[in-house]
Amino acid sequence: MTSKKVVELFYDVVSPYSWLGFEVICRYRNVWNIDLKLRPAYLGGVMQGSGNKPPGVIPNKFMYMGKDLTRLSEYCEVPMQFPSDPFEVMFKKGSLSAMRFVTAVQAKEKSGDRQVEQISRELWRRIWSQDEDITEPASIAQAAVKAGIPEGAVKELLELSKSKEIKDKLKLSTQEALDYGAFGFPLLVCHVDGKPEIFFGSDRFELMAHCIGEKWLGPKPDKSTAKL
């Protein structure tokens, strides 16, 4: 068995395409010979730092995005629904507090990233499945408890998320994404033969698999394996 290839996933829970990419790559953790590193970062900082404009400000692109996400939700089997006011969710409220909380969870998790995975998923569910808030401390706390984090720890993590240490950690992750050339999320960075191979979006897995010497089995590899 050759050594595992490191794959970094930069993401933000405000991004629906990040959710799709997140769920698919998590399903491949034990299928491909990879060491997946979850890299919570701040999409707002990447958009500003790269000079990119979100699809929501271009009407035709926004209309396409709605249809596209509906199809992809079914294809990837991710329970996604547009929030009642996507502009408010994505551009007015944003995700800074939520991503600082995820960063705090990551800073405290001793081994692996199971809690980071679970809290990220619950925050995505709140926005992109249940049309619920992720900006208020009470909202974040509800997601954290659903993710299996004890209530006492949630209070500590909420306080930690306001600290300079965590704010700087999130800024650093965001800057590292920009340094790789990010202009949006999800961003997958595959380390192959000592150099990074960069893939943007949730629809580059077939090409990514080719680059890392693996086989793409669709968005649900367990189902594909069962058919073989």
Coordinates of N, CA, C and O in Angstrom, one line a residue, residues 17-190:
Y17 N -22.5 24.7 -2.6 CA -21.7 23.8 -3.4 C -20.6 23.2 -2.5 O -20.2 22.0 -2.7
S18 N -20.2 23.9 -1.4 CA -19.2 23.3 -0.5 C -19.9 22.1 0.2 O -19.2 21.2 0.5
W19 N -21.1 22.2 0.5 CA -21.8 21.1 1.2 C -21.8 19.9 0.3 O -21.5 18.8 0.8
L20 N -22.1 20.1 -0.9 CA -22.1 18.9 -1.9 C -20.7 18.3 -1.9 O -20.5 17.1 -1.8
G21 N -19.7 19.2 -2.1 CA -18.3 18.7 -2.2 C -17.8 18.0 -0.9 O -17.1 16.9 -0.9
F22 N -18.2 18.6 0.2 CA -17.9 18.0 1.5 C -18.5 16.6 1.7 O -17.8 15.7 2.1
E23 N -19.8 16.4 1.4 CA -20.4 15.1 1.6 C -19.7 14.1 0.7 O -19.5 12.9 1.1
V24 N -19.5 14.4 -0.5 CA -18.9 13.5 -1.5 C -17.5 13.1 -1.1 O -17.2 11.9 -1.0
I25 N -16.6 14.0 -0.7 CA -15.3 13.7 -0.4 C -15.2 12.9 0.9 O -14.4 12.0 1.1
C26 N -16.1 13.2 1.9 CA -16.2 12.5 3.1 C -16.6 11.0 2.8 O -16.1 10.1 3.5
R27 N -17.4 10.7 1.8 CA -17.8 9.4 1.5 C -16.6 8.6 0.9 O -16.6 7.4 1.0
Y28 N -15.7 9.3 0.4 CA -14.5 8.6 -0.3 C -13.3 8.5 0.7 O -12.3 7.9 0.3
R29 N -13.5 8.9 1.9 CA -12.4 8.8 2.9 C -11.8 7.4 3.0 O -10.6 7.2 3.1
N30 N -12.7 6.4 3.1 CA -12.3 5.1 3.2 C -12.4 4.3 1.9 O -12.3 3.0 2.0
V31 N -12.6 5.0 0.8 CA -12.6 4.3 -0.5 C -11.3 4.6 -1.2 O -10.7 3.7 -1.8
W32 N -10.9 5.8 -1.2 CA -9.6 6.2 -1.8 C -8.5 6.2 -0.8 O -8.8 6.3 0.4
N33 N -7.3 6.1 -1.2 CA -6.2 6.1 -0.3 C -5.7 7.5 -0.1 O -4.7 8.0 -0.6
I34 N -6.6 8.2 0.7 CA -6.3 9.6 1.0 C -6.3 9.9 2.5 O -7.0 9.2 3.3
D35 N -5.7 11.0 2.8 CA -5.7 11.5 4.2 C -6.4 12.9 4.1 O -5.8 13.9 3.7
L36 N -7.7 12.9 4.4 CA -8.5 14.1 4.2 C -8.4 15.1 5.3 O -8.5 14.7 6.5
K37 N -8.0 16.3 5.0 CA -7.9 17.4 6.0 C -9.0 18.4 5.8 O -9.0 19.1 4.7
L38 N -9.9 18.6 6.8 CA -10.9 19.6 6.7 C -10.3 20.9 7.0 O -9.7 21.1 8.1
R39 N -10.6 21.9 6.2 CA -10.0 23.2 6.4 C -11.1 24.3 6.4 O -11.3 25.0 5.4
P40 N -11.8 24.5 7.5 CA -12.8 25.5 7.5 C -12.1 26.9 7.3 O -11.1 27.2 7.8
A41 N -12.8 27.7 6.5 CA -12.2 29.0 6.1 C -13.4 30.0 5.9 O -14.6 29.6 6.0
Y42 N -13.1 31.2 5.5 CA -14.2 32.2 5.4 C -14.3 32.7 4.0 O -13.4 33.3 3.4
L43 N -15.5 32.3 3.4 CA -15.7 32.6 2.0 C -15.7 34.1 1.7 O -15.2 34.5 0.6
G44 N -16.3 34.9 2.6 CA -16.3 36.3 2.4 C -14.9 36.9 2.2 O -14.7 37.7 1.3
G45 N -13.9 36.4 3.0 CA -12.6 36.8 2.8 C -11.9 36.4 1.5 O -11.1 37.1 0.9
V46 N -12.3 35.2 1.1 CA -11.7 34.7 -0.2 C -12.3 35.5 -1.4 O -11.6 35.9 -2.3
M47 N -13.6 35.8 -1.3 CA -14.2 36.6 -2.4 C -13.6 38.0 -2.5 O -13.3 38.5 -3.5
Q48 N -13.4 38.6 -1.3 CA -12.8 39.9 -1.3 C -11.3 39.9 -1.7 O -10.9 40.7 -2.5
G49 N -10.6 38.9 -1.2 CA -9.2 38.8 -1.5 C -8.9 38.5 -2.9 O -7.8 38.9 -3.4
S50 N -9.8 37.8 -3.6 CA -9.6 37.4 -5.0 C -10.2 38.4 -6.0 O -10.0 38.3 -7.2
G51 N -11.1 39.2 -5.4 CA -11.8 40.2 -6.3 C -12.9 39.5 -7.1 O -13.4 40.1 -8.1
N52 N -13.4 38.4 -6.6 CA -14.5 37.7 -7.3 C -15.8 38.2 -6.8 O -15.9 38.9 -5.8
K53 N -16.8 38.0 -7.7 CA -18.2 38.4 -7.3 C -19.1 37.1 -7.2 O -19.0 36.2 -8.0
P54 N -19.9 37.1 -6.1 CA -20.8 35.9 -5.9 C -21.8 35.8 -7.0 O -22.2 36.8 -7.6
P55 N -22.3 34.5 -7.3 CA -23.2 34.3 -8.4 C -24.6 35.0 -8.2 O -25.3 35.3 -9.1
G56 N -24.9 35.3 -6.9 CA -26.1 36.0 -6.6 C -26.3 37.4 -7.1 O -27.4 37.9 -7.2
V57 N -25.2 38.0 -7.5 CA -25.3 39.4 -8.0 C -25.5 39.4 -9.5 O -25.6 40.5 -10.1
I58 N -25.4 38.3 -10.1 CA -25.7 38.2 -11.6 C -27.0 37.4 -11.8 O -27.0 36.2 -11.5
P59 N -28.0 38.1 -12.1 CA -29.4 37.4 -12.2 C -29.4 36.1 -12.9 O -30.0 35.1 -12.4
N60 N -28.9 36.0 -14.1 CA -29.0 34.8 -14.9 C -28.2 33.7 -14.2 O -28.6 32.5 -14.2
K61 N -27.1 34.0 -13.6 CA -26.3 33.0 -12.9 C -27.0 32.5 -11.7 O -27.0 31.3 -11.3
F62 N -27.7 33.4 -11.0 CA -28.4 33.1 -9.8 C -29.6 32.1 -10.1 O -29.9 31.2 -9.4
M63 N -30.3 32.4 -11.2 CA -31.4 31.6 -11.7 C -30.9 30.2 -12.0 O -31.5 29.2 -11.7
Y64 N -29.8 30.1 -12.7 CA -29.2 28.8 -13.0 C -28.8 28.1 -11.8 O -29.0 26.9 -11.7
M65 N -28.2 28.8 -10.8 CA -27.7 28.2 -9.6 C -28.9 27.4 -8.9 O -28.7 26.3 -8.3
G66 N -30.1 28.0 -8.8 CA -31.2 27.4 -8.2 C -31.6 26.1 -8.8 O -31.8 25.1 -8.2
K67 N -31.6 26.0 -10.2 CA -31.9 24.8 -10.9 C -30.8 23.8 -10.7 O -31.0 22.6 -10.5
D68 N -29.6 24.3 -10.8 CA -28.4 23.4 -10.7 C -28.3 22.7 -9.3 O -28.1 21.5 -9.2
L69 N -28.6 23.5 -8.3 CA -28.5 22.9 -6.9 C -29.6 21.9 -6.7 O -29.4 20.9 -6.0
T70 N -30.8 22.1 -7.3 CA -31.9 21.1 -7.2 C -31.5 19.8 -7.8 O -31.7 18.7 -7.2
R71 N -30.9 19.9 -9.0 CA -30.4 18.6 -9.7 C -29.3 18.0 -8.9 O -29.3 16.7 -8.7
L72 N -28.3 18.8 -8.4 CA -27.2 18.2 -7.7 C -27.6 17.6 -6.4 O -27.0 16.6 -6.0
S73 N -28.6 18.2 -5.7 CA -29.0 17.7 -4.5 C -29.6 16.3 -4.6 O -29.3 15.4 -3.8
E74 N -30.3 16.1 -5.7 CA -30.9 14.7 -6.0 C -29.7 13.8 -6.4 O -29.7 12.6 -5.9
Y75 N -28.8 14.2 -7.3 CA -27.8 13.4 -7.8 C -26.8 13.0 -6.6 O -26.4 11.8 -6.6
C76 N -26.5 13.9 -5.8 CA -25.5 13.6 -4.7 C -26.2 13.1 -3.4 O -25.5 12.7 -2.5
E77 N -27.5 13.1 -3.4 CA -28.3 12.6 -2.2 C -28.0 13.4 -1.0 O -27.6 12.9 0.0
V78 N -28.0 14.8 -1.2 CA -27.8 15.7 -0.1 C -29.1 16.5 0.1 O -29.6 17.1 -0.9
P79 N -29.7 16.5 1.2 CA -31.1 17.1 1.4 C -31.1 18.6 1.4 O -31.2 19.2 2.4
M80 N -31.0 19.2 0.2 CA -30.8 20.6 0.1 C -32.1 21.3 -0.4 O -32.8 20.8 -1.3
Q81 N -32.4 22.4 0.2 CA -33.5 23.3 -0.2 C -33.1 24.7 -0.1 O -32.4 25.1 0.9
F82 N -33.5 25.5 -1.1 CA -33.1 26.9 -1.0 C -33.8 27.6 0.2 O -35.0 27.3 0.4
P83 N -33.1 28.4 0.9 CA -33.8 29.2 2.0 C -34.8 30.2 1.4 O -34.7 30.5 0.2
S84 N -35.7 30.6 2.2 CA -36.7 31.5 1.8 C -36.2 32.9 1.3 O -36.7 33.5 0.4
D85 N -35.1 33.3 1.9 CA -34.4 34.5 1.5 C -32.9 34.3 1.3 O -32.1 34.6 2.2
P86 N -32.5 33.7 0.2 CA -31.1 33.3 0.1 C -30.1 34.5 0.1 O -29.0 34.4 0.5
F87 N -30.6 35.7 -0.4 CA -29.8 36.9 -0.3 C -29.4 37.3 1.1 O -28.3 37.6 1.4
E88 N -30.4 37.2 1.9 CA -30.2 37.6 3.4 C -29.2 36.6 4.0 O -28.3 36.9 4.7
V89 N -29.5 35.3 3.7 CA -28.6 34.2 4.3 C -27.2 34.4 3.8 O -26.2 34.3 4.7
M90 N -26.9 34.6 2.5 CA -25.6 34.5 2.0 C -24.9 35.9 2.1 O -23.7 35.9 2.4
F91 N -25.6 37.0 1.9 CA -24.9 38.3 1.8 C -25.1 39.2 3.0 O -24.3 40.0 3.2
K92 N -26.3 39.1 3.7 CA -26.5 40.0 4.8 C -26.0 39.4 6.1 O -25.3 40.0 6.9
K93 N -26.5 38.2 6.3 CA -26.1 37.5 7.6 C -24.7 36.9 7.5 O -23.9 37.0 8.4
G94 N -24.4 36.2 6.4 CA -23.1 35.5 6.3 C -22.9 34.4 7.2 O -23.8 33.9 7.8
S95 N -21.6 34.1 7.4 CA -21.2 32.9 8.2 C -20.0 33.1 9.1 O -19.4 32.1 9.6
L96 N -19.6 34.3 9.3 CA -18.4 34.6 10.1 C -18.4 33.9 11.5 O -17.5 33.2 11.9
S97 N -19.5 34.2 12.2 CA -19.6 33.6 13.6 C -19.6 32.1 13.5 O -18.9 31.4 14.4
A98 N -20.3 31.5 12.6 CA -20.4 30.1 12.4 C -19.0 29.5 12.1 O -18.6 28.5 12.7
M99 N -18.3 30.1 11.2 CA -17.0 29.6 10.8 C -15.9 29.7 11.9 O -15.0 28.9 12.1
R100 N -16.1 30.8 12.7 CA -15.2 30.9 13.9 C -15.5 29.8 14.9 O -14.6 29.3 15.5
F101 N -16.8 29.5 15.0 CA -17.1 28.4 15.9 C -16.6 27.0 15.4 O -16.0 26.3 16.2
V102 N -16.7 26.8 14.2 CA -16.2 25.5 13.6 C -14.6 25.5 13.8 O -14.1 24.4 14.2
T103 N -14.0 26.6 13.7 CA -12.6 26.7 13.9 C -12.2 26.5 15.3 O -11.2 25.8 15.6
A104 N -13.0 26.9 16.2 CA -12.8 26.7 17.7 C -13.0 25.2 18.0 O -12.2 24.6 18.7
V105 N -14.0 24.5 17.4 CA -14.2 23.1 17.5 C -12.9 22.4 17.1 O -12.4 21.5 17.7
Q106 N -12.4 22.8 15.9 CA -11.2 22.1 15.4 C -10.0 22.3 16.3 O -9.2 21.4 16.5
A107 N -9.9 23.5 16.9 CA -8.7 23.8 17.7 C -8.8 22.9 19.0 O -7.7 22.6 19.5
K108 N -10.0 22.6 19.5 CA -10.1 21.8 20.7 C -10.2 20.3 20.5 O -9.9 19.6 21.4
E109 N -10.5 19.9 19.3 CA -10.6 18.4 19.0 C -9.2 17.8 19.1 O -8.3 18.2 18.5
K110 N -9.1 16.8 19.9 CA -7.8 16.2 20.3 C -7.3 15.2 19.2 O -6.1 15.2 18.9
S111 N -8.2 14.4 18.6 CA -7.7 13.5 17.6 C -8.8 13.4 16.5 O -10.0 13.3 16.8
G112 N -8.3 13.4 15.3 CA -9.3 13.3 14.2 C -10.1 14.6 14.0 O -9.7 15.6 14.6
D113 N -11.2 14.5 13.2 CA -12.0 15.7 13.0 C -13.5 15.3 12.9 O -14.2 15.9 12.2
R114 N -13.9 14.3 13.7 CA -15.3 13.9 13.7 C -16.2 15.0 14.1 O -17.3 15.2 13.5
Q115 N -15.8 15.8 15.2 CA -16.7 16.8 15.6 C -16.8 18.0 14.6 O -17.8 18.6 14.4
V116 N -15.6 18.3 14.0 CA -15.6 19.3 13.0 C -16.5 18.9 11.8 O -17.3 19.7 11.3
E117 N -16.5 17.6 11.4 CA -17.3 17.1 10.4 C -18.8 17.3 10.8 O -19.6 17.7 10.0
Q118 N -19.1 16.8 12.0 CA -20.5 16.8 12.4 C -21.1 18.2 12.6 O -22.2 18.5 12.1
I119 N -20.3 19.2 13.2 CA -20.9 20.5 13.4 C -21.0 21.2 12.0 O -22.0 22.0 11.8
S120 N -20.1 21.0 11.1 CA -20.2 21.6 9.8 C -21.4 21.1 9.1 O -22.2 21.9 8.6
R121 N -21.7 19.8 9.2 CA -22.9 19.3 8.5 C -24.2 19.9 9.2 O -25.1 20.2 8.4
E122 N -24.2 20.0 10.5 CA -25.4 20.5 11.1 C -25.7 22.0 10.8 O -26.8 22.4 10.6
L123 N -24.6 22.7 10.6 CA -24.7 24.2 10.2 C -25.2 24.3 8.8 O -26.1 25.1 8.5
W124 N -24.7 23.4 7.9 CA -25.2 23.4 6.5 C -26.7 23.0 6.6 O -27.5 23.6 5.8
R125 N -27.1 22.0 7.3 CA -28.5 21.6 7.4 C -29.4 22.8 7.8 O -30.5 22.9 7.3
R126 N -28.9 23.5 8.8 CA -29.8 24.7 9.2 C -30.0 25.6 8.1 O -31.2 26.1 7.9
I127 N -29.0 26.0 7.3 CA -29.2 27.0 6.3 C -29.9 26.4 5.1 O -30.9 26.8 4.6
W128 N -29.3 25.3 4.6 CA -29.6 24.8 3.2 C -30.6 23.6 3.2 O -30.8 23.0 2.2
S129 N -31.2 23.3 4.4 CA -32.2 22.3 4.4 C -33.4 22.7 5.2 O -34.5 22.4 4.8
Q130 N -33.1 23.4 6.3 CA -34.2 23.7 7.3 C -34.6 25.2 7.3 O -35.5 25.6 8.0
D131 N -33.8 26.0 6.5 CA -34.1 27.5 6.5 C -34.0 28.1 7.9 O -34.9 28.8 8.3
E132 N -33.0 27.8 8.6 CA -32.8 28.3 10.0 C -31.5 29.1 10.1 O -30.6 29.0 9.3
D133 N -31.5 29.9 11.1 CA -30.3 30.8 11.3 C -29.1 30.1 11.8 O -29.1 29.1 12.4
I134 N -27.9 30.7 11.4 CA -26.6 30.2 12.0 C -25.8 31.3 12.5 O -24.6 31.1 12.8
T135 N -26.4 32.5 12.7 CA -25.5 33.6 13.1 C -25.6 33.9 14.6 O -24.7 34.4 15.2
E136 N -26.8 33.6 15.2 CA -27.0 33.9 16.7 C -26.3 32.8 17.5 O -26.3 31.6 17.1
P137 N -25.8 33.1 18.7 CA -25.2 32.1 19.5 C -26.1 30.9 19.8 O -25.7 29.8 19.8
A138 N -27.4 31.2 20.1 CA -28.3 30.2 20.4 C -28.5 29.2 19.2 O -28.7 28.0 19.4
S139 N -28.5 29.8 18.0 CA -28.6 28.9 16.8 C -27.4 28.0 16.6 O -27.5 26.8 16.3
I140 N -26.2 28.6 16.8 CA -25.0 27.8 16.7 C -25.0 26.7 17.8 O -24.6 25.6 17.5
A141 N -25.4 27.1 19.0 CA -25.5 26.1 20.1 C -26.4 24.9 19.8 O -26.1 23.8 20.1
Q142 N -27.5 25.2 19.2 CA -28.5 24.2 18.8 C -27.8 23.2 17.8 O -28.0 22.0 17.9
A143 N -27.1 23.8 16.8 CA -26.4 22.9 15.9 C -25.4 22.1 16.5 O -25.2 20.9 16.2
A144 N -24.6 22.7 17.5 CA -23.5 22.0 18.1 C -24.1 20.8 19.0 O -23.5 19.7 19.0
V145 N -25.2 21.0 19.7 CA -25.8 19.9 20.5 C -26.2 18.8 19.6 O -26.0 17.6 19.9
K146 N -26.8 19.1 18.4 CA -27.3 18.1 17.5 C -26.0 17.3 16.9 O -26.2 16.2 16.6
A147 N -24.9 18.0 16.9 CA -23.7 17.4 16.4 C -23.0 16.5 17.4 O -22.0 15.9 17.2
G148 N -23.6 16.5 18.6 CA -23.1 15.6 19.7 C -22.1 16.3 20.6 O -21.5 15.6 21.4
I149 N -22.0 17.6 20.6 CA -21.1 18.3 21.5 C -21.9 18.6 22.8 O -22.9 19.2 22.7
P150 N -21.3 18.2 23.9 CA -22.0 18.5 25.2 C -22.3 20.0 25.5 O -21.5 20.8 25.0
E151 N -23.4 20.3 26.1 CA -23.8 21.7 26.3 C -22.8 22.5 27.0 O -22.5 23.7 26.7
G152 N -22.1 21.9 28.0 CA -21.1 22.6 28.7 C -19.9 23.0 27.8 O -19.4 24.1 27.9
A153 N -19.5 22.1 27.0 CA -18.5 22.4 26.0 C -18.9 23.4 25.0 O -18.1 24.2 24.5
V154 N -20.2 23.4 24.6 CA -20.7 24.4 23.7 C -20.5 25.8 24.2 O -20.0 26.7 23.4
K155 N -20.8 26.0 25.5 CA -20.6 27.4 26.0 C -19.1 27.8 26.0 O -18.8 28.9 25.6
E156 N -18.2 26.9 26.3 CA -16.8 27.2 26.3 C -16.4 27.5 24.8 O -15.6 28.4 24.6
L157 N -16.9 26.7 23.9 CA -16.5 26.9 22.5 C -17.0 28.2 21.9 O -16.3 28.9 21.1
L158 N -18.2 28.6 22.4 CA -18.8 29.9 21.9 C -17.9 31.1 22.4 O -17.6 32.0 21.7
E159 N -17.4 31.0 23.6 CA -16.5 32.0 24.2 C -15.1 32.0 23.4 O -14.6 33.0 23.1
L160 N -14.6 30.7 23.2 CA -13.4 30.6 22.5 C -13.4 31.2 21.1 O -12.5 31.8 20.6
S161 N -14.6 31.0 20.5 CA -14.8 31.5 19.1 C -14.6 33.0 18.9 O -14.4 33.5 17.8
K162 N -14.7 33.7 20.1 CA -14.6 35.2 20.0 C -13.2 35.6 20.3 O -12.9 36.8 20.2
S163 N -12.3 34.7 20.6 CA -10.9 35.0 21.0 C -10.1 35.4 19.8 O -10.3 35.0 18.6
K164 N -9.0 36.1 20.0 CA -8.1 36.5 19.0 C -7.4 35.3 18.4 O -7.2 35.2 17.2
E165 N -7.1 34.3 19.2 CA -6.5 33.1 18.7 C -7.3 32.4 17.6 O -6.8 32.0 16.6
I166 N -8.6 32.3 17.8 CA -9.5 31.7 16.8 C -9.7 32.6 15.6 O -9.7 32.1 14.5
K167 N -9.9 33.8 15.9 CA -10.0 34.8 14.7 C -8.8 34.7 13.8 O -8.9 34.7 12.6
D168 N -7.6 34.7 14.4 CA -6.4 34.6 13.6 C -6.3 33.3 12.9 O -5.8 33.2 11.8
K169 N -6.7 32.2 13.6 CA -6.6 30.9 13.0 C -7.5 30.8 11.7 O -7.1 30.3 10.7
L170 N -8.7 31.4 11.8 CA -9.6 31.4 10.6 C -9.0 32.3 9.5 O -9.1 32.0 8.3
K171 N -8.5 33.4 9.9 CA -7.8 34.3 8.9 C -6.7 33.6 8.2 O -6.5 33.7 7.0
L172 N -5.9 32.8 9.0 CA -4.8 32.1 8.4 C -5.2 31.1 7.4 O -4.7 30.9 6.3
S173 N -6.3 30.3 7.7 CA -6.8 29.3 6.8 C -7.3 29.9 5.6 O -7.1 29.4 4.4
T174 N -8.0 31.1 5.7 CA -8.6 31.8 4.6 C -7.4 32.3 3.7 O -7.5 32.2 2.4
Q175 N -6.4 32.8 4.3 CA -5.2 33.3 3.5 C -4.5 32.2 2.8 O -4.1 32.3 1.6
E176 N -4.4 31.0 3.4 CA -3.8 29.8 2.8 C -4.6 29.4 1.6 O -4.0 29.0 0.6
A177 N -5.9 29.5 1.7 CA -6.8 29.2 0.5 C -6.5 30.2 -0.6 O -6.3 29.8 -1.8
L178 N -6.4 31.5 -0.3 CA -6.0 32.5 -1.3 C -4.6 32.2 -1.9 O -4.4 32.4 -3.1
D179 N -3.7 31.8 -1.0 CA -2.3 31.5 -1.5 C -2.3 30.4 -2.5 O -1.5 30.3 -3.4
Y180 N -3.3 29.5 -2.4 CA -3.4 28.3 -3.3 C -4.0 28.8 -4.6 O -4.1 28.1 -5.6
G181 N -4.6 30.0 -4.6 CA -5.3 30.5 -5.8 C -6.8 30.5 -5.7 O -7.5 30.6 -6.8
A182 N -7.4 30.4 -4.5 CA -8.8 30.3 -4.4 C -9.5 31.6 -4.8 O -9.0 32.7 -4.6
F183 N -10.7 31.4 -5.5 CA -11.6 32.5 -5.8 C -13.0 32.2 -5.4 O -13.9 32.9 -5.6
G184 N -13.2 31.0 -4.7 CA -14.5 30.6 -4.2 C -14.3 29.2 -3.5 O -13.2 28.7 -3.5
F185 N -15.4 28.7 -3.1 CA -15.4 27.4 -2.4 C -16.4 26.5 -3.0 O -17.4 27.0 -3.5
P186 N -16.3 25.1 -2.9 CA -15.2 24.4 -2.2 C -13.9 24.4 -3.0 O -13.9 24.5 -4.3
L187 N -12.8 24.4 -2.3 CA -11.5 24.3 -2.9 C -10.8 23.0 -2.4 O -10.6 22.8 -1.2
L188 N -10.5 22.1 -3.3 CA -9.8 20.8 -3.0 C -8.3 20.9 -3.4 O -8.1 21.3 -4.6
V189 N -7.4 20.7 -2.5 CA -6.0 20.7 -2.8 C -5.4 19.3 -2.6 O -5.4 18.8 -1.4
C190 N -5.0 18.7 -3.6 CA -4.4 17.3 -3.6 C -2.9 17.4 -3.7 O -2.4 18.0 -4.6

